[in-house]
Short mmCIF file of C-alpha atoms and ligand atoms in Angstrom, two decimals:
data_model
loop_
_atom_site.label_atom_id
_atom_site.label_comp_id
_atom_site.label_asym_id
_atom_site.label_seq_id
_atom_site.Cartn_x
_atom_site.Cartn_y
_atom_site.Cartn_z
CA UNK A 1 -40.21 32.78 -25.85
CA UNK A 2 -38.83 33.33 -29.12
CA UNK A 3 -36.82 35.11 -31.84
CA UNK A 4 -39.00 37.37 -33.70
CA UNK A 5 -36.16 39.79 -35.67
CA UNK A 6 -32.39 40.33 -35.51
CA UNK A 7 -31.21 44.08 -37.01
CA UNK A 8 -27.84 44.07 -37.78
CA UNK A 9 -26.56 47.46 -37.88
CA UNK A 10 -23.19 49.14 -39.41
CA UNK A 11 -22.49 52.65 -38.18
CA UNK A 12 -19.59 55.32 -38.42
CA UNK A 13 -19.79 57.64 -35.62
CA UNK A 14 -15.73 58.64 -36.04
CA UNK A 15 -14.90 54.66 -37.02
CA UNK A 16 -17.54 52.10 -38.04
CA UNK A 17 -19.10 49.81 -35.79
CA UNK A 18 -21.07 46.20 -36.78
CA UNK A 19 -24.37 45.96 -34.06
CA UNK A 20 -26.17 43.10 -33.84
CA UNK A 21 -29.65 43.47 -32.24
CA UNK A 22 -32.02 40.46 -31.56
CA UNK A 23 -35.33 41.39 -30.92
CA UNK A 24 -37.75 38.53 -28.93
CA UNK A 25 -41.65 38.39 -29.42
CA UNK A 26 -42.12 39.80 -26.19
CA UNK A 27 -40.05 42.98 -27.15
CA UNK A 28 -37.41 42.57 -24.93
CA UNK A 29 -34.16 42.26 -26.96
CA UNK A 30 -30.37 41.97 -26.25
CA UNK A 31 -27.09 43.94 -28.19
CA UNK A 32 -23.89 42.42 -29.37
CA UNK A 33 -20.96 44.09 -30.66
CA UNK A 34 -19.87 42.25 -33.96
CA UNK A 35 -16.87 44.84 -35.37
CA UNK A 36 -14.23 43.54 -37.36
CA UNK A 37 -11.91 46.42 -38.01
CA UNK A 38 -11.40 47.03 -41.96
CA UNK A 39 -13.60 43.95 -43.08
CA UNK A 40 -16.95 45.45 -41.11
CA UNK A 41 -19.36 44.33 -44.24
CA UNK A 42 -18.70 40.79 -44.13
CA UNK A 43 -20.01 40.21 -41.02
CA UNK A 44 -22.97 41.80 -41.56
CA UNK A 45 -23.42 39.61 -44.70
CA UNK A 46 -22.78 36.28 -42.84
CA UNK A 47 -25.50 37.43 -40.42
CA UNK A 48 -28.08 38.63 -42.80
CA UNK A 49 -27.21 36.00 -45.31
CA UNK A 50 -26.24 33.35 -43.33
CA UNK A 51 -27.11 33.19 -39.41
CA UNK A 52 -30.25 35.40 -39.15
CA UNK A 53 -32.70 33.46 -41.34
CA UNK A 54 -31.82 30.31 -38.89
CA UNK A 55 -32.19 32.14 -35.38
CA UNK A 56 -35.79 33.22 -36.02
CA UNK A 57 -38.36 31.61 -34.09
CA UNK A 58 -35.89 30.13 -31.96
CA UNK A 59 -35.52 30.41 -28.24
CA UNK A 60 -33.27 33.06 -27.11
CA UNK A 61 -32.38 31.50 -23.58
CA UNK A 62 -31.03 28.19 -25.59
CA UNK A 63 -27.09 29.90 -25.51
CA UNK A 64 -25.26 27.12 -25.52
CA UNK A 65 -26.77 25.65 -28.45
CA UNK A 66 -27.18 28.63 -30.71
CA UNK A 67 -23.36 28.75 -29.54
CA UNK A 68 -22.89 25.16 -30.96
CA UNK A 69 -25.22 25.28 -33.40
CA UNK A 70 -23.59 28.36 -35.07
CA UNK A 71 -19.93 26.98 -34.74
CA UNK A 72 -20.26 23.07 -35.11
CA UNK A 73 -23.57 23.43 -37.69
CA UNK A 74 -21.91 25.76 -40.11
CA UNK A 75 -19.49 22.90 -40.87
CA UNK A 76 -16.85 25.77 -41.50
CA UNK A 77 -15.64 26.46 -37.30
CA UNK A 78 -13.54 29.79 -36.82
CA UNK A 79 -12.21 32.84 -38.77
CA UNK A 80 -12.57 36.15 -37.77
CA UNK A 81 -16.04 36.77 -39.66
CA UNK A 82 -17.32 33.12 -38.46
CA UNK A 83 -16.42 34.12 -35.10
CA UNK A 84 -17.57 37.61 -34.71
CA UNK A 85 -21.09 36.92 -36.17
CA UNK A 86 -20.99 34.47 -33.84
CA UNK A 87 -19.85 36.83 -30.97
CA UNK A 88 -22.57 39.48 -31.71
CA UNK A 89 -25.30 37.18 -31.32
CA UNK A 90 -24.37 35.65 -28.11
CA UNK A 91 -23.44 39.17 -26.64
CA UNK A 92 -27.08 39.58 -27.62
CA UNK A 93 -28.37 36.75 -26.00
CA UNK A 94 -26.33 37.51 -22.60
CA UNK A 95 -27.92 40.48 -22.60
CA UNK A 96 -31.60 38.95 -22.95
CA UNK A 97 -31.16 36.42 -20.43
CA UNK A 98 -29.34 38.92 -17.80
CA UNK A 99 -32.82 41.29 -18.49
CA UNK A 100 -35.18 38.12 -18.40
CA UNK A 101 -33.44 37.47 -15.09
CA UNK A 102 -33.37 41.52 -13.69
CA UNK A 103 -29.43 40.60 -13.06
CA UNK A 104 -26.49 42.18 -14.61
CA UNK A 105 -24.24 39.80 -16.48
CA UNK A 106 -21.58 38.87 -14.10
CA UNK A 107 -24.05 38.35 -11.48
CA UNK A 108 -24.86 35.39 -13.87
CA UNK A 109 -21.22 34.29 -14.27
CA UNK A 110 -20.90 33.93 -10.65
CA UNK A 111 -20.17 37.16 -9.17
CA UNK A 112 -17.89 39.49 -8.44
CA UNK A 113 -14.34 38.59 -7.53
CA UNK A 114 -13.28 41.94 -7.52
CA UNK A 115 -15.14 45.67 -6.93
CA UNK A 116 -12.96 47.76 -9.52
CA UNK A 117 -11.34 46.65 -12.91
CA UNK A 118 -7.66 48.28 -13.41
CA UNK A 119 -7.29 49.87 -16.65
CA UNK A 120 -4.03 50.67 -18.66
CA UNK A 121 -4.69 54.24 -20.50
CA UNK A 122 -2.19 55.17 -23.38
CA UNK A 123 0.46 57.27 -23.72
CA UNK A 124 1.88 58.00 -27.06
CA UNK A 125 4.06 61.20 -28.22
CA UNK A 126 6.36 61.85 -31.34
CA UNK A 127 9.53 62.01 -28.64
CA UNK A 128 10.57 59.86 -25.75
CA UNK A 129 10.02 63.27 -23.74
CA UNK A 130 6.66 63.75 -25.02
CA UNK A 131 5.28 60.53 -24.29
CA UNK A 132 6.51 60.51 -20.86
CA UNK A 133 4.67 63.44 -20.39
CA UNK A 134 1.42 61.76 -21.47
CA UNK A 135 2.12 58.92 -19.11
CA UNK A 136 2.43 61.53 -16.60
CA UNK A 137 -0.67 63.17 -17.21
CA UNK A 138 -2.27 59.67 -17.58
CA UNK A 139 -0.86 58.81 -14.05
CA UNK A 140 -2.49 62.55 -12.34
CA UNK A 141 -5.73 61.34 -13.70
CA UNK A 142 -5.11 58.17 -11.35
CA UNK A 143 -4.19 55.50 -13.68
CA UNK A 144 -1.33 52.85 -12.25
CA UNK A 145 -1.03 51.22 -15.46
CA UNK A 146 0.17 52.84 -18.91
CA UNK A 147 0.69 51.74 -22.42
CA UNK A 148 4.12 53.08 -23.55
CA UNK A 149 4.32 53.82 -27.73
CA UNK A 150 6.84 56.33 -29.25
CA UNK A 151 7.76 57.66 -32.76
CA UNK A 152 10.87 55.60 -34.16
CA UNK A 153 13.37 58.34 -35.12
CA UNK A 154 13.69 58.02 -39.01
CA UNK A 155 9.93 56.07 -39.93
CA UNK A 156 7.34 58.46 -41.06
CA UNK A 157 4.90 57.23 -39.00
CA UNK A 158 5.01 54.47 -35.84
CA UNK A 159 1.68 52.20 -34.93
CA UNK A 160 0.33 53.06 -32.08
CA UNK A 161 1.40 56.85 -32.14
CA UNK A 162 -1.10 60.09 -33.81
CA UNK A 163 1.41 61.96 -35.46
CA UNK A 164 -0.47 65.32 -36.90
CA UNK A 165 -4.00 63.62 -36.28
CA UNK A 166 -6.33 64.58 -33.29
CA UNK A 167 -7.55 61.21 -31.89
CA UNK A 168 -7.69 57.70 -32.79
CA UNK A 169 -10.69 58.43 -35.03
CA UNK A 170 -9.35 61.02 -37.09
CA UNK A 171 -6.08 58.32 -37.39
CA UNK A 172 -8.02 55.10 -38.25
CA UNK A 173 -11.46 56.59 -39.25
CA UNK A 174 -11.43 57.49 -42.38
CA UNK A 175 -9.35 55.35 -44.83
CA UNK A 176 -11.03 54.32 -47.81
CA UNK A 177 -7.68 52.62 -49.25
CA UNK A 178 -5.10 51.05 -47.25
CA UNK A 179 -2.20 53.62 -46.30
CA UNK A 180 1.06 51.94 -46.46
CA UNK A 181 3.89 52.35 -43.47
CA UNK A 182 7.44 51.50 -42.95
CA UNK A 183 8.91 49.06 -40.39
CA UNK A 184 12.66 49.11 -39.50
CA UNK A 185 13.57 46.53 -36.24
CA UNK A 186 16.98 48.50 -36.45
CA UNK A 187 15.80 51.59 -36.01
CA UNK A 188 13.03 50.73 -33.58
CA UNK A 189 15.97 49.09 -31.67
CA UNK A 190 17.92 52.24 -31.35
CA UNK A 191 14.68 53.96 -29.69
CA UNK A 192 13.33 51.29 -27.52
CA UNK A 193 15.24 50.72 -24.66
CA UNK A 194 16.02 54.49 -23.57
CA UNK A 195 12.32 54.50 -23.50
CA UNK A 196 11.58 52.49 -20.72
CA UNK A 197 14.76 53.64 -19.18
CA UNK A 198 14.07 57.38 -19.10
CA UNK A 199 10.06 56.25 -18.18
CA UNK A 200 11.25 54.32 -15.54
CA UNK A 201 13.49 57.09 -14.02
CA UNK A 202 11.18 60.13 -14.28
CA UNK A 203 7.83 57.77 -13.52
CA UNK A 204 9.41 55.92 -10.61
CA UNK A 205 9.10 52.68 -9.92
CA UNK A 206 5.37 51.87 -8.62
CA UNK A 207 3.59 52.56 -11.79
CA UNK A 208 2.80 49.32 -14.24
CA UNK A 209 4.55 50.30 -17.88
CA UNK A 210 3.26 48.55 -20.92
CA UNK A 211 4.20 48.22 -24.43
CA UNK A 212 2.86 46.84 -27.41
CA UNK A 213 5.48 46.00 -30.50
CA UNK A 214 2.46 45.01 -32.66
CA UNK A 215 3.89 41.91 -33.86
CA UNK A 216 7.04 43.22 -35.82
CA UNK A 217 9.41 41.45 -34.59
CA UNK A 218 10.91 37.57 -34.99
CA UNK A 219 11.10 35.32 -31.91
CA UNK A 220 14.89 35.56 -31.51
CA UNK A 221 14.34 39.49 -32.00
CA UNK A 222 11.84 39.21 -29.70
CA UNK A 223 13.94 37.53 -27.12
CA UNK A 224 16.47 40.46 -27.05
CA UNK A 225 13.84 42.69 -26.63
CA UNK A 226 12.39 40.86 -24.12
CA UNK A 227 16.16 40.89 -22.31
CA UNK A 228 16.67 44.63 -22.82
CA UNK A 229 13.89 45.51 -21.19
CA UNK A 230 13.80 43.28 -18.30
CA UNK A 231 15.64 45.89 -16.02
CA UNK A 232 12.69 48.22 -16.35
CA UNK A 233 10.24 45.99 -15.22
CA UNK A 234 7.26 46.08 -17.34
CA UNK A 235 3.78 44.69 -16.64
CA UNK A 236 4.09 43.24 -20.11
CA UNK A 237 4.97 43.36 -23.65
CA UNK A 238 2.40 42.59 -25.71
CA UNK A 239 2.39 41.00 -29.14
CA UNK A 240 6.27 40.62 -29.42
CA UNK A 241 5.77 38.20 -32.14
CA UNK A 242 3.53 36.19 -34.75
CA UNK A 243 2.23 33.08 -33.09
CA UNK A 244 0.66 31.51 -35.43
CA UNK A 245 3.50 29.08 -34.60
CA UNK A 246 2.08 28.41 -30.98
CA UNK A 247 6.33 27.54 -30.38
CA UNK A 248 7.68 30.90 -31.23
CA UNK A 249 6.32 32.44 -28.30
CA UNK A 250 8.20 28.99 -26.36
CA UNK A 251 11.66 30.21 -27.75
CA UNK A 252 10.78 33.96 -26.31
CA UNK A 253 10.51 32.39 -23.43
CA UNK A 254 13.50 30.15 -22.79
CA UNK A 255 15.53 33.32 -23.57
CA UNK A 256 13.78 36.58 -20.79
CA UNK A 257 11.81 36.53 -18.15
CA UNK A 258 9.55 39.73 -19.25
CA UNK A 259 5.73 38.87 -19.03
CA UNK A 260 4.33 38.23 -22.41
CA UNK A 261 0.41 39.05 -23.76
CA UNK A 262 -0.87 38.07 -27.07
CA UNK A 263 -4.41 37.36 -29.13
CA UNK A 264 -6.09 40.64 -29.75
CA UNK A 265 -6.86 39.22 -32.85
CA UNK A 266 -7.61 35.34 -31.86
CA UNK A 267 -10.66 34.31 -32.80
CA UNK A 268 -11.12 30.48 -30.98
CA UNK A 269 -9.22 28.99 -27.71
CA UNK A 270 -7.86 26.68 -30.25
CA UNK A 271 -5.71 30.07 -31.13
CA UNK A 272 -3.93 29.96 -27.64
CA UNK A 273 -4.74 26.14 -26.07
CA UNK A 274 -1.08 25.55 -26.76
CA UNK A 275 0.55 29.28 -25.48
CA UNK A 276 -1.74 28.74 -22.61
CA UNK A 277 -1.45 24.95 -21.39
CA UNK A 278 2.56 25.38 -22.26
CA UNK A 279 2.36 28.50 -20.02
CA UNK A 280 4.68 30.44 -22.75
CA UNK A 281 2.73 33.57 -21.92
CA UNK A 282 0.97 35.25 -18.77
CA UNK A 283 -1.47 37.42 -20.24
CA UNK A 284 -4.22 36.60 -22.74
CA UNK A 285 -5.84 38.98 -24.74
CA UNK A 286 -8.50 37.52 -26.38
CA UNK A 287 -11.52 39.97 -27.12
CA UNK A 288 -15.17 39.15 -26.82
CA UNK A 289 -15.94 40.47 -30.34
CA UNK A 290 -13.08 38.24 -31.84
CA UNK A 291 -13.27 35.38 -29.91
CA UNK A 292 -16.74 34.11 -29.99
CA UNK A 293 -18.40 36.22 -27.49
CA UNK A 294 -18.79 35.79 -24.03
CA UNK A 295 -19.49 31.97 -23.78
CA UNK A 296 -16.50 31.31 -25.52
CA UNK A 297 -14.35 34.01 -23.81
CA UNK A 298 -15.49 32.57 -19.89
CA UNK A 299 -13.84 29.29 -21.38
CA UNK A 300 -10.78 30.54 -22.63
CA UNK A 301 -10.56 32.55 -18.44
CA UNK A 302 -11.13 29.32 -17.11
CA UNK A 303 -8.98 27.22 -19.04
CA UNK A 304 -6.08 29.73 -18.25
CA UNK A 305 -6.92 30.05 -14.69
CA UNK A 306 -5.28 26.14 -14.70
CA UNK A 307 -2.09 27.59 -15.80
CA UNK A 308 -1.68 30.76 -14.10
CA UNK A 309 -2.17 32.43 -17.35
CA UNK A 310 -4.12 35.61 -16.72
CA UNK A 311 -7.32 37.34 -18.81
CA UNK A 312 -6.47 41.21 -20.33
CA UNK A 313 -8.84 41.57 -22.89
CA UNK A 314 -8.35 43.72 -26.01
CA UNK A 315 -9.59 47.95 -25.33
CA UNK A 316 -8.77 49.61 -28.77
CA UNK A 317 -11.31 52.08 -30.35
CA UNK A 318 -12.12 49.41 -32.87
CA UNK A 319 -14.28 47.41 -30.39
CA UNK A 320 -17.51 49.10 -29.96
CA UNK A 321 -19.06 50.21 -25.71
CA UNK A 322 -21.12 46.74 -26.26
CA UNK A 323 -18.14 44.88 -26.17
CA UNK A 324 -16.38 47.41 -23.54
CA UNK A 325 -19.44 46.35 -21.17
CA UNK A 326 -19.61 42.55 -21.87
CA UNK A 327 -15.46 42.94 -20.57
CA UNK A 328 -16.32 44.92 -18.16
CA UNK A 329 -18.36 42.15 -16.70
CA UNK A 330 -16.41 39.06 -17.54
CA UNK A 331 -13.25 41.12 -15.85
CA UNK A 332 -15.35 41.45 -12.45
CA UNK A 333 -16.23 37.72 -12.32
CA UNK A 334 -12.83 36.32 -13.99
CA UNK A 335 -10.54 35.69 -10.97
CA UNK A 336 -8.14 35.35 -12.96
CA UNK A 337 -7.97 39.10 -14.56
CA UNK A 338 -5.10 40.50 -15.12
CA UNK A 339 -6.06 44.30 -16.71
CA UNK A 340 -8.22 45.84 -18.84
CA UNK A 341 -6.96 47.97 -21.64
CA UNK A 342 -8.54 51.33 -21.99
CA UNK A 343 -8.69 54.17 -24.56
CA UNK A 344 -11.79 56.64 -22.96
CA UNK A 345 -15.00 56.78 -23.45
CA UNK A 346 -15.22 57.31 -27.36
CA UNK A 347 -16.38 60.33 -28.82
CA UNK A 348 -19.68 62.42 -28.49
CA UNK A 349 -21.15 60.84 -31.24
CA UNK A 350 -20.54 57.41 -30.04
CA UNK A 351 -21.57 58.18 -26.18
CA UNK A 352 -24.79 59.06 -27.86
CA UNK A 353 -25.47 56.26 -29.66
CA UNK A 354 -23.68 53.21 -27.56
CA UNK A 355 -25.28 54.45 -23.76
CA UNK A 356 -23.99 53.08 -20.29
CA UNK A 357 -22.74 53.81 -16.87
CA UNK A 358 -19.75 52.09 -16.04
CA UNK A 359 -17.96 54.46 -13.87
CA UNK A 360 -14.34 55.39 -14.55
CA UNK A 361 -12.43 56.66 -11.57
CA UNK A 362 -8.59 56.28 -10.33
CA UNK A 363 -7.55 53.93 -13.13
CA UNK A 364 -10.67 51.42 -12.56
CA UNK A 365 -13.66 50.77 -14.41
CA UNK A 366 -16.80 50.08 -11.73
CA UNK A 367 -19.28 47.40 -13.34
CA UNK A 368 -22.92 48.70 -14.49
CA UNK A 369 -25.44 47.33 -12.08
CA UNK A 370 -27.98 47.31 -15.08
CA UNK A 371 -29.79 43.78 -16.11
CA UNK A 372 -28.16 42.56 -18.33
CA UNK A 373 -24.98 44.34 -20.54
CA UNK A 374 -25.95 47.59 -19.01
CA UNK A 375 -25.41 49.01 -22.66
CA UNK A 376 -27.93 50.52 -25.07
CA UNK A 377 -28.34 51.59 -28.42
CA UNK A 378 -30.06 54.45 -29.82
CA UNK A 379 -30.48 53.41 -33.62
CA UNK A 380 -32.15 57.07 -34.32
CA UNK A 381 -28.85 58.46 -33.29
CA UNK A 382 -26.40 56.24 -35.45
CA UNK A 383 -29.05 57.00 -38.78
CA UNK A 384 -26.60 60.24 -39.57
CA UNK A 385 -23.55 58.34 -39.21
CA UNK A 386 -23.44 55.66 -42.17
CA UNK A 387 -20.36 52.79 -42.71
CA UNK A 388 -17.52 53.89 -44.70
CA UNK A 389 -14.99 51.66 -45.75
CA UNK A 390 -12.07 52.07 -44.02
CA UNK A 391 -8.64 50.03 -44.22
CA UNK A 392 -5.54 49.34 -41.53
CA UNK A 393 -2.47 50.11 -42.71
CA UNK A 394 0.03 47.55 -44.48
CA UNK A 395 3.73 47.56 -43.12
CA UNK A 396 6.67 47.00 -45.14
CA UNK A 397 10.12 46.81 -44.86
CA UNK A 398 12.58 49.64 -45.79
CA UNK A 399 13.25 47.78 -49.02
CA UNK A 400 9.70 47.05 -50.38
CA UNK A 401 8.81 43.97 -48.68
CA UNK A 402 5.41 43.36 -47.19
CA UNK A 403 5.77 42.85 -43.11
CA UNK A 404 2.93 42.58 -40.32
CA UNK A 405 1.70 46.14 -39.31
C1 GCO B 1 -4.21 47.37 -29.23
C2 GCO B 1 -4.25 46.99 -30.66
C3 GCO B 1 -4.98 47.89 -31.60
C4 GCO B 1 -5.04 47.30 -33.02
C5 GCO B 1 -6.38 47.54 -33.61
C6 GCO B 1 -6.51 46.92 -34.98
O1 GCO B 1 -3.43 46.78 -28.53
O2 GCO B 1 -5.00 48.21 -28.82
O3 GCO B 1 -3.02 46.51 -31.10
O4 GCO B 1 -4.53 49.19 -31.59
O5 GCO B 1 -4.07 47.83 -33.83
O6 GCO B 1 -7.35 47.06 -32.74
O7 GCO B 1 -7.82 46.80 -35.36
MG1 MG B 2 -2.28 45.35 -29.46
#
């Protein structure tokens, strides 16, 4: 069996979306999701250019060593675009070998170790009041787990919240030059922590609260937070800090005992080897998109499983149903799993084009029983909706200077 054509395609059905498709000469072919939020069009230029011309006529069952071959043969290992063309091809070749088998991908990884994946839905509002709300209405459509983000009082707008747009699409769809936001830790100080207390009180105590600070803070900020917040008993904080020094999230953690998640955006386990084997955080959120797909992403579970670190891969809107699935599955095998995050089911547009049918009920997602991802890809249906460049926003500080959004 062999390679005969790989497609890669870049769609905008509400936000854009990188799809990789490799096609074998018997015509059975496999998806991958290969979106890199804001820098979509060099990926598909380090597939066309780069990776596709050396896949063809190869066979697709060899995963392993198209793995290898694309990460140690490049000479140049990781990055985001490295690691996401890399990622959509091996989603891709997942998905052939689950169909060349008639099994459904984690029946491949070894099976399930649970029947439901828990989700954590959002909840975001302007006020604390009106984002309790949404964590209430969140909780009546059975979730147990929410993502808590509110306005700051004073900053024109706050990640994570919609302010005067409809959905997450109309907010990060359509930017074709980076919109710049403000960041004040003083002000988001004065906000936080009344937060969680008021969400605690009116959502009671069973319910898993979540936040995410998006990486604003320093360590020894972080720390406080962390400490503030430990009364209210969250499920965790996510992103509290910059680790690119693996040790800052170490100093966060000599100082609370809050859970901590991090690396949405890691691409390679060399990202978290160190947050993981020093156990200086519980959850990791590595995404199959960003991290090298799902070879590399059943590594990273198993090398945390040996330190009680557990998986809770990256849900936002930016990471196409392809890459929804391939969690989907890796969360039913991983024993390990810790949550899933979860932001619907996209769109109309993007249910038409990205079709599947992992069920949704009571806060858990039920894996498709489908060989393979379980996930098509109707390219007639994504012809209307072309890529448009579109940028994430760029933080900075009240006085001018540049700071991580
Ligand atoms: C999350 C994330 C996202 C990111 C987005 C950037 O936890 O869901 O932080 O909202 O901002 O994926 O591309
Ligand atoms: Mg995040």
């Amino acid at each position: 069996m062999k390679i005969r054509d790989i497609k890669v395609f870049a769609c905008c059905p509400g936000r854009n979306f990188v799809t990789v498709k490799v096609i074998t000469d018997t015509g059975v072919y496999g998806l991958g999701d290969a979106t890199v939020n804001g820098r979509e069009m060099a990926v598909v230029a380090y597939l066309e250019e780069h990776v596709v011309p050396c896949l063809i006529g190869r066979d697709p069952q060899a995963i392993e060593d198209i793995w290898q071959y694309l990460y140690k043969g490049a000479y140049w290992r990781r990055g985001p675009i490295t690691m996401a063309a890399i990622a959509g091809i091996d989603m891709a070749l997942w998905d052939i070998k689950g169909k060349l088998a008639d099994m459904p991908l984690y029946q491949m990884l070894g099976g399930k170790s649970r029947t439901g994946v828990t989700l954590y839905a959002h909840a975001n509002g302007e006020t604390i009041g009106d984002t309790i709300n949404k964590a209430q209405s969140q909780i009546n459509q059975g979730f147990k787990a929410v993502r808590l983000q509110c306005a700051v009082p004073g900053l024109e707008v706050t990640y994570g919240v919609l302010g005067d747009k409809k959905d997450y699409y109309e907010l990060q769809g359509n930017r074709p030059l980076p919109p710049e936001e403000q960041w004040s830790t003083a002000k988001y100080f004065n906000m936080i922590e009344e937060l969680f207390c008021e969400a605690r009180k009116q959502l009671g105590p069973e319910v898993k609260l979540l936040h995410d600070v998006h990486s604003r803070l320093t360590p020894i900020e972080s720390a406080r937070l962390g400490k503030l917040l430990e009364p209210y008993n969250l499920f965790f904080l996510e992103d509290v800090c910059i680790a690119e020094n693996q040790d800052n999230l170490q100093l966060v953690r000599q100082h609370t005992t809050i859970p901590l998640a991090i690396g949405e955006t890691y691409n390679s386990i060399w990202d978290c080897k160190e947050l993981i084997q020093n156990q200086s955080i519980d959850f990791i959120r590595t995404a199959a998109t960003h991290a090298g797909g799902i070879t590399a992403m059943r590594r990273i579970a198993d090398f945390a499983s040996l330190f009680n670190v557990q998986t809770a891969p990256h849900g936002a809107p930016d990471l196409s149903p392809i890459c929804f699935a391939a969690h989907i599955h890796l969360n039913t095998w991983t024993h390990n799993f810790g949550i899933q995050e979860y932001v619907g089911p996209g769109n109309e547009q993007v249910q038409k084009i990205f079709s599947h049918d992992i069920e949704v009920k009571d806060g858990l997602a039920f894996v498709s029983e489908a060989p393979g991802l379980g996930v098509d890809f109707d390219e007639l249906a994504a012809e209307p909706y072309p890529y448009k460049r579109s940028y994430l926003p760029v933080s900075r500080l009240e006085d001018g200077t540049v700071w991580n959004w």
